[in-house]
Amino acid sequence: MRLATPSGFATEVFLLEKPDQTLLPEGAWTLVGDERLREAWTRAGMPEPEHALWVSVPEEEKRLRTVIPWLEHWARVPLHRDATVVALGGGVLTDLTGLAASLFLRGVAWQVWPTSLLAMADAALGGKTGADLAAGKNLVGAFHPPRRLVACTDFLTSLPERHLENGRWELIKTALIMGEMGWAMEMLQEGPVKFAWVERALAFKAGVVHRDPRESGERRLLNLGHTLGHALEAASGYQLLHGESVGLGLLGSCFLAEEQGLKSYPAGLLDLLARRLTHLAPLVAPWADCLPLLARDKKAVRAAHADGETAVTQIQCVLPRPGEPAVQRALPPQAWESAHARLLSTLHQEGVRA
Ligand SMILES: NC(=O)c1ccc[n+]([C@@H]2O[C@H](COP(=O)([O-])OP(=O)(O)OC[C@H]3O[C@@H](n4cnc5c(N)ncnc54)[C@H](O)[C@@H]3O)[C@@H](O)[C@H]2O)c1
């Protein structure tokens, strides 16, 4: 089925069970695919273009150095500027392939065929492409929306359980941004992920991205849980997966929201969040490791001291509210520190109870 998106939206979105080759580009195209998916792709009768690249890219290699050989390869082929690049894989591969497509010949068209739940539910939509720098996640990139997104549930059958759970966090994030507590509670229960949740999350994200493609206002709400999440992810040396880090960031944001005097949460929501996260407690870095990473946030406010040194005074945050859309606030590092402390103690208490 084709998802209804706002009129003029840059990306056509298809949600299918099986891959359909009629949705591939009509003209010349090439592919960058996760080698784990190669067999499933060919078994489904999907064509392999002559100059396809089958790669394996872990999060630690989400770097500019990874895409340079791809660009050199396309230049040798040579890939024409009217050709389309198809990305087949999880969020790391699709972010990098989109970035490479934005750079090659100053921008060629691309399609995204996400194969992890996280990429289907979030990363593949919205036109943000990127790579990590030593200083932090996604610090280099471009807005370059794909022409088409095709998410096929059949690909999820080979996705490891930990990565299915990882993707669930971006769905829960969406429910909390919307203030849809019932939906959040449903997704926090045990039980399989429903594809209808992905459909709902993509429809919501398409609306937000269409209204604010360059993240100058409303789109920042999509970063709920990400400021603390990115810091925890990097501080764990990427032992925490992206979605897991966002999950921890969501619980931290709920604590920040409560401490800022916002409406309290339905009984049990914080408990469910904590219960799903408690096994990650050993990977949560101490506050001293998180602060420098939070301070590097693109939207942090700094003040100069008399000795010429600068210190962060405010860090932007998105706060969830039950029954209402999330809001943005700038909060001092002390507020974040106490949320981090409460996060750790809650996870440890929950671990003792379990
Ligand atoms: N661009 C955006 O708006 C946006 C939004 C959210 C996240 N992201 C990015 O997405 C990345 C995380 O994506 P991810 O969680 O998909 O991680 P990932 O790309 O590392 O994929 C997870 C693992 O699953 C494997 N895999 C993928 N699909 C599979 C399948 N169908 N069967 C078996 N194995 C499969 C991959 O090889 C990898 O080992 C992060 O780098 C994050 O920054 C981007």
mmCIF file of C-alpha atoms and ligand atoms in Angstrom:
data_model
loop_
_atom_site.group_PDB
_atom_site.id
_atom_site.type_symbol
_atom_site.label_atom_id
_atom_site.label_comp_id
_atom_site.label_asym_id
_atom_site.label_seq_id
_atom_site.Cartn_x
_atom_site.Cartn_y
_atom_site.Cartn_z
ATOM 1 C CA MET A 1 0.000 0.000 0.000
ATOM 2 C CA ARG A 2 1.061 3.596 -0.560
ATOM 3 C CA LEU A 3 0.974 5.756 2.544
ATOM 4 C CA ALA A 4 -0.959 9.009 2.268
ATOM 5 C CA THR A 5 1.565 11.845 2.641
ATOM 6 C CA PRO A 6 1.038 15.623 2.464
ATOM 7 C CA SER A 7 0.629 17.012 -1.044
ATOM 8 C CA GLY A 8 4.048 17.912 -2.495
ATOM 9 C CA PHE A 9 5.915 15.670 -0.028
ATOM 10 C CA ALA A 10 9.370 14.822 -1.453
ATOM 11 C CA THR A 11 9.192 11.056 -0.808
ATOM 12 C CA GLU A 12 6.639 8.467 -1.955
ATOM 13 C CA VAL A 13 6.168 5.975 0.878
ATOM 14 C CA PHE A 14 5.227 2.323 0.321
ATOM 15 C CA LEU A 15 4.584 -0.261 3.041
ATOM 16 C CA LEU A 16 4.554 -3.809 1.696
ATOM 17 C CA GLU A 17 4.975 -7.390 2.769
ATOM 18 C CA LYS A 18 7.206 -8.537 -0.086
ATOM 19 C CA PRO A 19 9.634 -6.460 -2.152
ATOM 20 C CA ASP A 20 8.205 -5.404 -5.503
ATOM 21 C CA GLN A 21 10.610 -4.759 -8.358
ATOM 22 C CA THR A 22 8.202 -2.455 -10.149
ATOM 23 C CA LEU A 23 9.001 0.105 -7.432
ATOM 24 C CA LEU A 24 12.709 0.200 -8.357
ATOM 25 C CA PRO A 25 13.892 3.199 -10.422
ATOM 26 C CA GLU A 26 12.789 3.255 -14.038
ATOM 27 C CA GLY A 27 16.077 4.523 -15.519
ATOM 28 C CA ALA A 28 19.698 3.665 -14.714
ATOM 29 C CA TRP A 29 20.297 2.727 -11.081
ATOM 30 C CA THR A 30 22.754 1.149 -8.743
ATOM 31 C CA LEU A 31 22.534 -0.366 -5.289
ATOM 32 C CA VAL A 32 24.313 -0.132 -1.951
ATOM 33 C CA GLY A 33 23.038 -3.081 0.066
ATOM 34 C CA ASP A 34 23.748 -4.690 3.412
ATOM 35 C CA GLU A 35 25.399 -8.015 2.559
ATOM 36 C CA ARG A 36 23.195 -9.685 5.197
ATOM 37 C CA LEU A 37 20.220 -8.949 2.946
ATOM 38 C CA ARG A 38 21.714 -10.132 -0.331
ATOM 39 C CA GLU A 39 20.242 -13.604 -0.199
ATOM 40 C CA ALA A 40 16.776 -12.382 0.826
ATOM 41 C CA TRP A 41 16.875 -9.792 -1.971
ATOM 42 C CA THR A 42 17.721 -12.292 -4.702
ATOM 43 C CA ARG A 43 15.424 -14.973 -3.217
ATOM 44 C CA ALA A 44 12.572 -12.478 -3.545
ATOM 45 C CA GLY A 45 13.368 -12.257 -7.281
ATOM 46 C CA MET A 46 14.797 -8.722 -6.999
ATOM 47 C CA PRO A 47 17.385 -7.730 -9.652
ATOM 48 C CA GLU A 48 20.986 -6.927 -8.832
ATOM 49 C CA PRO A 49 22.458 -4.094 -10.885
ATOM 50 C CA GLU A 50 25.865 -4.752 -12.399
ATOM 51 C CA HIS A 51 27.810 -2.368 -10.186
ATOM 52 C CA ALA A 52 26.046 -3.053 -6.905
ATOM 53 C CA LEU A 53 28.024 -2.665 -3.679
ATOM 54 C CA TRP A 54 27.271 -5.216 -0.951
ATOM 55 C CA VAL A 55 28.738 -3.958 2.306
ATOM 56 C CA SER A 56 28.695 -4.429 6.059
ATOM 57 C CA VAL A 57 28.945 -1.189 8.047
ATOM 58 C CA PRO A 58 28.810 -1.206 11.849
ATOM 59 C CA GLU A 59 27.880 2.000 13.729
ATOM 60 C CA GLU A 60 31.601 2.661 14.531
ATOM 61 C CA GLU A 61 32.186 2.913 10.778
ATOM 62 C CA LYS A 62 29.409 5.431 10.143
ATOM 63 C CA ARG A 63 32.160 7.763 8.994
ATOM 64 C CA LEU A 64 33.035 9.817 5.940
ATOM 65 C CA ARG A 65 35.936 7.420 5.260
ATOM 66 C CA THR A 66 33.390 4.658 4.577
ATOM 67 C CA VAL A 67 31.648 6.490 1.726
ATOM 68 C CA ILE A 68 34.763 7.656 -0.120
ATOM 69 C CA PRO A 69 35.400 4.250 -1.801
ATOM 70 C CA TRP A 70 31.710 4.174 -2.817
ATOM 71 C CA LEU A 71 32.048 7.591 -4.474
ATOM 72 C CA GLU A 72 35.258 6.514 -6.217
ATOM 73 C CA HIS A 73 33.497 3.352 -7.408
ATOM 74 C CA TRP A 74 30.572 5.337 -8.859
ATOM 75 C CA ALA A 75 33.002 7.679 -10.602
ATOM 76 C CA ARG A 76 34.802 4.692 -12.162
ATOM 77 C CA VAL A 77 31.563 2.995 -13.341
ATOM 78 C CA PRO A 78 30.766 5.861 -14.262
ATOM 79 C CA LEU A 79 27.393 6.580 -12.729
ATOM 80 C CA HIS A 80 25.496 9.236 -14.660
ATOM 81 C CA ARG A 81 23.919 12.182 -12.864
ATOM 82 C CA ASP A 82 20.463 10.966 -13.947
ATOM 83 C CA ALA A 83 21.003 7.585 -12.285
ATOM 84 C CA THR A 84 19.360 6.656 -8.985
ATOM 85 C CA VAL A 85 21.082 5.029 -6.021
ATOM 86 C CA VAL A 86 19.073 2.458 -4.060
ATOM 87 C CA ALA A 87 19.955 1.941 -0.388
ATOM 88 C CA LEU A 88 18.997 -1.419 1.151
ATOM 89 C CA GLY A 89 19.767 -1.850 4.848
ATOM 90 C CA GLY A 90 19.481 -0.483 8.358
ATOM 91 C CA GLY A 91 19.780 3.146 9.456
ATOM 92 C CA VAL A 92 23.590 3.224 9.353
ATOM 93 C CA LEU A 93 23.668 2.099 5.729
ATOM 94 C CA THR A 94 20.724 4.283 4.643
ATOM 95 C CA ASP A 95 22.120 7.422 6.367
ATOM 96 C CA LEU A 96 25.506 6.886 4.691
ATOM 97 C CA THR A 97 24.119 5.993 1.268
ATOM 98 C CA GLY A 98 21.860 9.059 1.315
ATOM 99 C CA LEU A 99 24.875 11.168 2.248
ATOM 100 C CA ALA A 100 26.945 9.666 -0.590
ATOM 101 C CA ALA A 101 24.048 10.315 -3.014
ATOM 102 C CA SER A 102 23.909 13.945 -1.856
ATOM 103 C CA LEU A 103 27.647 14.353 -2.507
ATOM 104 C CA PHE A 104 28.112 12.484 -5.786
ATOM 105 C CA LEU A 105 28.076 14.960 -8.701
ATOM 106 C CA ARG A 106 26.599 17.429 -6.159
ATOM 107 C CA GLY A 107 23.566 15.244 -5.697
ATOM 108 C CA VAL A 108 21.960 12.262 -7.436
ATOM 109 C CA ALA A 109 18.507 10.841 -6.742
ATOM 110 C CA TRP A 110 18.123 7.942 -4.329
ATOM 111 C CA GLN A 111 15.561 5.477 -3.023
ATOM 112 C CA VAL A 112 15.571 3.934 0.428
ATOM 113 C CA TRP A 113 14.565 0.338 1.181
ATOM 114 C CA PRO A 114 14.945 0.123 4.975
ATOM 115 C CA THR A 115 15.415 -3.357 6.426
ATOM 116 C CA SER A 116 15.624 -2.786 10.201
ATOM 117 C CA LEU A 117 12.599 -1.788 12.253
ATOM 118 C CA LEU A 118 14.359 1.382 13.388
ATOM 119 C CA ALA A 119 15.072 2.438 9.820
ATOM 120 C CA MET A 120 11.505 1.627 8.725
ATOM 121 C CA ALA A 121 9.915 3.465 11.642
ATOM 122 C CA ASP A 122 12.150 6.512 11.584
ATOM 123 C CA ALA A 123 15.592 6.800 9.967
ATOM 124 C CA ALA A 124 14.558 6.285 6.344
ATOM 125 C CA LEU A 125 11.991 9.086 6.305
ATOM 126 C CA GLY A 126 12.690 12.798 6.471
ATOM 127 C CA GLY A 127 15.711 13.404 4.268
ATOM 128 C CA LYS A 128 18.360 13.581 6.994
ATOM 129 C CA THR A 129 21.502 11.812 5.872
ATOM 130 C CA GLY A 130 24.754 11.765 7.789
ATOM 131 C CA ALA A 131 27.899 10.358 9.306
ATOM 132 C CA ASP A 132 29.486 10.527 12.755
ATOM 133 C CA LEU A 133 32.605 12.484 13.737
ATOM 134 C CA ALA A 134 34.900 11.663 16.662
ATOM 135 C CA ALA A 135 33.168 14.504 18.545
ATOM 136 C CA GLY A 136 29.722 12.946 18.267
ATOM 137 C CA LYS A 137 26.870 11.393 16.291
ATOM 138 C CA ASN A 138 25.597 12.699 12.966
ATOM 139 C CA LEU A 139 27.739 15.841 13.116
ATOM 140 C CA VAL A 140 28.169 15.849 9.342
ATOM 141 C CA GLY A 141 25.403 15.367 6.815
ATOM 142 C CA ALA A 142 22.948 16.832 4.365
ATOM 143 C CA PHE A 143 19.217 17.149 3.920
ATOM 144 C CA HIS A 144 18.638 15.015 0.821
ATOM 145 C CA PRO A 145 15.221 13.314 0.777
ATOM 146 C CA PRO A 146 14.919 10.018 -1.107
ATOM 147 C CA ARG A 147 12.438 9.950 -3.997
ATOM 148 C CA ARG A 148 10.852 6.771 -2.662
ATOM 149 C CA LEU A 149 10.793 4.755 0.557
ATOM 150 C CA VAL A 150 9.815 1.095 0.324
ATOM 151 C CA ALA A 151 9.513 -0.795 3.636
ATOM 152 C CA CYS A 152 8.923 -4.557 3.282
ATOM 153 C CA THR A 153 7.978 -6.521 6.407
ATOM 154 C CA ASP A 154 9.391 -9.758 4.970
ATOM 155 C CA PHE A 155 12.905 -8.399 5.533
ATOM 156 C CA LEU A 156 12.244 -8.180 9.275
ATOM 157 C CA THR A 157 12.110 -11.978 9.627
ATOM 158 C CA SER A 158 15.921 -12.151 9.774
ATOM 159 C CA LEU A 159 16.363 -9.113 12.052
ATOM 160 C CA PRO A 160 17.816 -10.136 15.456
ATOM 161 C CA GLU A 161 15.457 -9.740 18.439
ATOM 162 C CA ARG A 162 17.638 -7.043 20.067
ATOM 163 C CA HIS A 163 17.278 -4.905 16.917
ATOM 164 C CA LEU A 164 13.500 -5.403 16.833
ATOM 165 C CA GLU A 165 13.326 -4.112 20.406
ATOM 166 C CA ASN A 166 15.692 -1.309 19.423
ATOM 167 C CA GLY A 167 13.283 -0.120 16.712
ATOM 168 C CA ARG A 168 10.355 -0.239 19.123
ATOM 169 C CA TRP A 169 11.881 2.730 21.009
ATOM 170 C CA GLU A 170 11.504 5.126 18.077
ATOM 171 C CA LEU A 171 7.834 4.102 17.887
ATOM 172 C CA ILE A 172 7.357 4.704 21.617
ATOM 173 C CA LYS A 173 9.110 8.050 21.143
ATOM 174 C CA THR A 174 6.512 9.020 18.523
ATOM 175 C CA ALA A 175 3.623 8.206 20.863
ATOM 176 C CA LEU A 176 5.218 10.319 23.624
ATOM 177 C CA ILE A 177 5.787 13.271 21.270
ATOM 178 C CA MET A 178 2.112 13.127 20.328
ATOM 179 C CA GLY A 179 1.084 12.805 23.973
ATOM 180 C CA GLU A 180 -0.684 9.535 23.076
ATOM 181 C CA MET A 181 -0.237 7.736 26.382
ATOM 182 C CA GLY A 182 -2.605 4.847 25.517
ATOM 183 C CA TRP A 183 -0.602 4.089 22.396
ATOM 184 C CA ALA A 184 2.683 4.362 24.320
ATOM 185 C CA MET A 185 1.393 1.954 27.005
ATOM 186 C CA GLU A 186 0.285 -0.531 24.327
ATOM 187 C CA MET A 187 3.751 -0.520 22.758
ATOM 188 C CA LEU A 188 5.469 -0.826 26.139
ATOM 189 C CA GLN A 189 3.629 -4.078 26.932
ATOM 190 C CA GLU A 190 5.104 -7.432 26.030
ATOM 191 C CA GLY A 191 3.966 -8.686 22.638
ATOM 192 C CA PRO A 192 5.030 -8.439 19.024
ATOM 193 C CA VAL A 193 5.533 -5.180 17.160
ATOM 194 C CA LYS A 194 2.531 -4.383 14.953
ATOM 195 C CA PHE A 195 3.248 -2.976 11.523
ATOM 196 C CA ALA A 196 0.272 -0.627 11.912
ATOM 197 C CA TRP A 197 2.411 1.207 14.500
ATOM 198 C CA VAL A 198 5.063 1.844 11.834
ATOM 199 C CA GLU A 199 2.397 3.186 9.497
ATOM 200 C CA ARG A 200 1.130 5.571 12.170
ATOM 201 C CA ALA A 201 4.636 6.752 13.106
ATOM 202 C CA LEU A 202 5.564 7.396 9.459
ATOM 203 C CA ALA A 203 2.347 9.295 8.773
ATOM 204 C CA PHE A 204 3.016 11.502 11.806
ATOM 205 C CA LYS A 205 6.670 12.086 10.876
ATOM 206 C CA ALA A 206 5.788 12.891 7.242
ATOM 207 C CA GLY A 207 3.450 15.654 8.444
ATOM 208 C CA VAL A 208 6.052 17.171 10.780
ATOM 209 C CA VAL A 209 8.871 16.973 8.220
ATOM 210 C CA HIS A 210 6.687 18.498 5.524
ATOM 211 C CA ARG A 211 5.836 21.491 7.720
ATOM 212 C CA ASP A 212 9.423 21.962 8.923
ATOM 213 C CA PRO A 213 11.870 20.212 6.551
ATOM 214 C CA ARG A 214 15.009 21.986 7.890
ATOM 215 C CA GLU A 215 14.291 21.547 11.598
ATOM 216 C CA SER A 216 13.842 25.181 12.461
ATOM 217 C CA GLY A 217 10.922 24.603 14.827
ATOM 218 C CA GLU A 218 8.377 21.789 15.134
ATOM 219 C CA ARG A 219 10.724 19.112 13.741
ATOM 220 C CA ARG A 220 12.947 19.502 16.820
ATOM 221 C CA LEU A 221 10.212 17.654 18.724
ATOM 222 C CA LEU A 222 11.312 14.493 16.883
ATOM 223 C CA ASN A 223 14.504 14.676 18.952
ATOM 224 C CA LEU A 224 12.628 13.689 22.118
ATOM 225 C CA GLY A 225 15.012 11.529 24.150
ATOM 226 C CA HIS A 226 17.868 12.106 21.692
ATOM 227 C CA THR A 227 19.994 14.728 23.456
ATOM 228 C CA LEU A 228 20.662 12.535 26.473
ATOM 229 C CA GLY A 229 20.338 9.452 24.242
ATOM 230 C CA HIS A 230 23.137 10.499 21.866
ATOM 231 C CA ALA A 231 25.413 11.303 24.827
ATOM 232 C CA LEU A 232 24.741 7.897 26.433
ATOM 233 C CA GLU A 233 25.205 6.109 23.112
ATOM 234 C CA ALA A 234 28.597 7.735 22.430
ATOM 235 C CA ALA A 235 29.721 7.436 26.088
ATOM 236 C CA SER A 236 29.003 3.688 25.986
ATOM 237 C CA GLY A 237 31.414 3.386 23.045
ATOM 238 C CA TYR A 238 28.340 2.436 20.952
ATOM 239 C CA GLN A 239 27.688 -0.640 23.061
ATOM 240 C CA LEU A 240 24.219 0.823 23.538
ATOM 241 C CA LEU A 241 22.242 0.714 20.294
ATOM 242 C CA HIS A 242 20.660 3.929 19.012
ATOM 243 C CA GLY A 243 17.084 2.986 19.911
ATOM 244 C CA GLU A 244 18.119 1.696 23.350
ATOM 245 C CA SER A 245 19.850 5.016 24.024
ATOM 246 C CA VAL A 246 16.731 6.869 22.911
ATOM 247 C CA GLY A 247 14.695 4.690 25.305
ATOM 248 C CA LEU A 248 16.963 5.737 28.181
ATOM 249 C CA GLY A 249 16.725 9.337 26.981
ATOM 250 C CA LEU A 250 12.906 9.078 26.981
ATOM 251 C CA LEU A 251 12.818 8.017 30.621
ATOM 252 C CA GLY A 252 15.291 10.828 31.426
ATOM 253 C CA SER A 253 13.017 13.322 29.609
ATOM 254 C CA CYS A 254 9.985 12.129 31.587
ATOM 255 C CA PHE A 255 11.945 12.853 34.792
ATOM 256 C CA LEU A 256 13.009 16.270 33.485
ATOM 257 C CA ALA A 257 9.389 17.061 32.580
ATOM 258 C CA GLU A 258 8.144 16.100 36.043
ATOM 259 C CA GLU A 259 10.851 18.143 37.706
ATOM 260 C CA GLN A 260 9.883 21.145 35.555
ATOM 261 C CA GLY A 261 6.379 20.872 37.011
ATOM 262 C CA LEU A 262 4.641 19.519 33.899
ATOM 263 C CA LYS A 263 1.603 17.239 34.224
ATOM 264 C CA SER A 264 2.373 13.854 35.780
ATOM 265 C CA TYR A 265 2.229 10.585 33.887
ATOM 266 C CA PRO A 266 -0.429 7.833 33.944
ATOM 267 C CA ALA A 267 0.248 5.357 36.739
ATOM 268 C CA GLY A 268 2.467 2.626 35.450
ATOM 269 C CA LEU A 269 3.948 4.371 32.399
ATOM 270 C CA LEU A 270 7.236 5.199 34.119
ATOM 271 C CA ASP A 271 7.295 1.693 35.606
ATOM 272 C CA LEU A 272 6.835 0.107 32.193
ATOM 273 C CA LEU A 273 9.551 2.294 30.707
ATOM 274 C CA ALA A 274 11.947 1.438 33.558
ATOM 275 C CA ARG A 275 11.181 -2.273 33.373
ATOM 276 C CA ARG A 276 11.993 -2.379 29.642
ATOM 277 C CA LEU A 277 15.276 -0.529 30.232
ATOM 278 C CA THR A 278 16.648 -2.017 33.445
ATOM 279 C CA HIS A 279 18.904 -4.558 31.696
ATOM 280 C CA LEU A 280 20.760 -1.617 30.103
ATOM 281 C CA ALA A 281 21.807 -0.127 33.485
ATOM 282 C CA PRO A 282 25.389 -1.495 33.274
ATOM 283 C CA LEU A 283 25.894 0.396 29.991
ATOM 284 C CA VAL A 284 24.740 3.790 31.341
ATOM 285 C CA ALA A 285 27.835 6.016 31.618
ATOM 286 C CA PRO A 286 28.421 8.184 34.697
ATOM 287 C CA TRP A 287 27.358 11.843 34.526
ATOM 288 C CA ALA A 288 30.954 13.090 34.219
ATOM 289 C CA ASP A 289 31.274 11.220 30.892
ATOM 290 C CA CYS A 290 27.916 12.467 29.595
ATOM 291 C CA LEU A 291 28.270 16.193 30.326
ATOM 292 C CA PRO A 292 31.032 16.955 27.773
ATOM 293 C CA LEU A 293 28.997 15.147 25.106
ATOM 294 C CA LEU A 294 25.790 17.000 26.032
ATOM 295 C CA ALA A 295 27.738 20.259 26.009
ATOM 296 C CA ARG A 296 28.695 19.597 22.374
ATOM 297 C CA ASP A 297 25.035 19.505 21.390
ATOM 298 C CA LYS A 298 24.446 21.719 18.341
ATOM 299 C CA LYS A 299 21.902 23.823 20.254
ATOM 300 C CA ALA A 300 23.705 24.216 23.607
ATOM 301 C CA VAL A 301 24.107 27.817 24.888
ATOM 302 C CA ARG A 302 27.540 28.835 26.229
ATOM 303 C CA ALA A 303 28.606 31.735 28.425
ATOM 304 C CA ALA A 304 32.133 33.136 28.685
ATOM 305 C CA HIS A 305 33.830 33.354 32.091
ATOM 306 C CA ALA A 306 36.240 36.135 33.108
ATOM 307 C CA ASP A 307 39.214 33.797 32.457
ATOM 308 C CA GLY A 308 38.129 33.403 28.841
ATOM 309 C CA GLU A 309 36.883 29.808 29.282
ATOM 310 C CA THR A 310 33.301 29.093 28.234
ATOM 311 C CA ALA A 311 30.800 26.912 30.026
ATOM 312 C CA VAL A 312 27.456 25.532 28.932
ATOM 313 C CA THR A 313 24.574 27.247 30.676
ATOM 314 C CA GLN A 314 21.548 25.837 28.815
ATOM 315 C CA ILE A 315 20.936 22.625 26.912
ATOM 316 C CA GLN A 316 17.867 22.312 24.682
ATOM 317 C CA CYS A 317 15.442 19.618 25.662
ATOM 318 C CA VAL A 318 12.131 18.205 24.474
ATOM 319 C CA LEU A 319 9.732 17.394 27.295
ATOM 320 C CA PRO A 320 6.836 14.939 26.883
ATOM 321 C CA ARG A 321 3.392 15.721 28.330
ATOM 322 C CA PRO A 322 0.599 13.177 28.805
ATOM 323 C CA GLY A 323 -2.383 13.986 26.588
ATOM 324 C CA GLU A 324 -0.645 16.900 24.836
ATOM 325 C CA PRO A 325 2.178 17.337 22.314
ATOM 326 C CA ALA A 326 5.709 17.565 23.727
ATOM 327 C CA VAL A 327 7.286 21.005 24.308
ATOM 328 C CA GLN A 328 10.790 22.431 23.919
ATOM 329 C CA ARG A 329 12.713 24.006 26.785
ATOM 330 C CA ALA A 330 16.286 25.077 27.498
ATOM 331 C CA LEU A 331 17.473 23.642 30.817
ATOM 332 C CA PRO A 332 20.666 24.137 32.827
ATOM 333 C CA PRO A 333 23.138 21.231 33.135
ATOM 334 C CA GLN A 334 22.142 20.790 36.825
ATOM 335 C CA ALA A 335 18.601 19.777 35.778
ATOM 336 C CA TRP A 336 20.074 17.179 33.395
ATOM 337 C CA GLU A 337 22.412 15.905 36.072
ATOM 338 C CA SER A 338 19.567 15.244 38.477
ATOM 339 C CA ALA A 339 17.532 13.498 35.740
ATOM 340 C CA HIS A 340 20.585 11.331 34.964
ATOM 341 C CA ALA A 341 20.951 10.452 38.666
ATOM 342 C CA ARG A 342 17.241 9.565 38.902
ATOM 343 C CA LEU A 343 17.522 7.484 35.734
ATOM 344 C CA LEU A 344 20.370 5.443 37.173
ATOM 345 C CA SER A 345 18.752 4.931 40.577
ATOM 346 C CA THR A 346 15.398 3.944 38.969
ATOM 347 C CA LEU A 347 17.067 1.402 36.700
ATOM 348 C CA HIS A 348 18.987 -0.094 39.639
ATOM 349 C CA GLN A 349 15.856 -0.262 41.855
ATOM 350 C CA GLU A 350 13.922 -1.893 39.012
ATOM 351 C CA GLY A 351 16.797 -4.363 38.563
ATOM 352 C CA VAL A 352 16.631 -5.314 42.251
ATOM 353 C CA ARG A 353 12.833 -5.788 42.055
ATOM 354 C CA ALA A 354 13.028 -7.961 38.890
HETATM 355 N N1 LIG B 1 18.306 9.892 9.401
HETATM 356 C C1 LIG B 1 17.520 9.896 10.442
HETATM 357 O O1 LIG B 1 16.569 10.673 10.531
HETATM 358 C C2 LIG B 1 17.765 8.903 11.542
HETATM 359 C C3 LIG B 1 16.780 8.691 12.520
HETATM 360 C C4 LIG B 1 17.000 7.708 13.491
HETATM 361 C C5 LIG B 1 18.177 6.977 13.486
HETATM 362 N N2 LIG B 1 19.116 7.224 12.537
HETATM 363 C C6 LIG B 1 20.369 6.463 12.509
HETATM 364 O O2 LIG B 1 20.087 5.095 12.306
HETATM 365 C C7 LIG B 1 21.184 4.329 12.802
HETATM 366 C C8 LIG B 1 20.680 3.084 13.494
HETATM 367 O O3 LIG B 1 19.981 2.297 12.562
HETATM 368 P P1 LIG B 1 19.689 0.738 12.833
HETATM 369 O O4 LIG B 1 19.161 0.563 14.180
HETATM 370 O O5 LIG B 1 18.930 0.239 11.674
HETATM 371 O O6 LIG B 1 21.161 0.110 12.890
HETATM 372 P P2 LIG B 1 22.045 -0.620 11.779
HETATM 373 O O7 LIG B 1 21.945 0.035 10.479
HETATM 374 O O8 LIG B 1 23.388 -0.782 12.406
HETATM 375 O O9 LIG B 1 21.343 -2.052 11.647
HETATM 376 C C9 LIG B 1 21.321 -2.901 12.735
HETATM 377 C C10 LIG B 1 21.979 -4.267 12.459
HETATM 378 O O10 LIG B 1 21.027 -5.081 11.824
HETATM 379 C C11 LIG B 1 21.526 -5.576 10.585
HETATM 380 N N3 LIG B 1 20.345 -5.675 9.743
HETATM 381 C C12 LIG B 1 19.633 -4.671 9.191
HETATM 382 N N4 LIG B 1 18.539 -5.178 8.608
HETATM 383 C C13 LIG B 1 18.571 -6.517 8.811
HETATM 384 C C14 LIG B 1 17.701 -7.596 8.467
HETATM 385 N N5 LIG B 1 16.549 -7.371 7.828
HETATM 386 N N6 LIG B 1 18.052 -8.840 8.815
HETATM 387 C C15 LIG B 1 19.205 -9.075 9.510
HETATM 388 N N7 LIG B 1 20.051 -8.111 9.882
HETATM 389 C C16 LIG B 1 19.724 -6.844 9.535
HETATM 390 C C17 LIG B 1 22.591 -4.608 10.177
HETATM 391 O O11 LIG B 1 23.567 -5.225 9.351
HETATM 392 C C18 LIG B 1 23.178 -4.218 11.522
HETATM 393 O O12 LIG B 1 24.082 -5.202 11.961
HETATM 394 C C19 LIG B 1 21.991 5.242 13.707
HETATM 395 O O13 LIG B 1 23.219 5.548 13.118
HETATM 396 C C20 LIG B 1 21.127 6.491 13.813
HETATM 397 O O14 LIG B 1 21.876 7.672 13.964
HETATM 398 C C21 LIG B 1 18.925 8.160 11.568
#
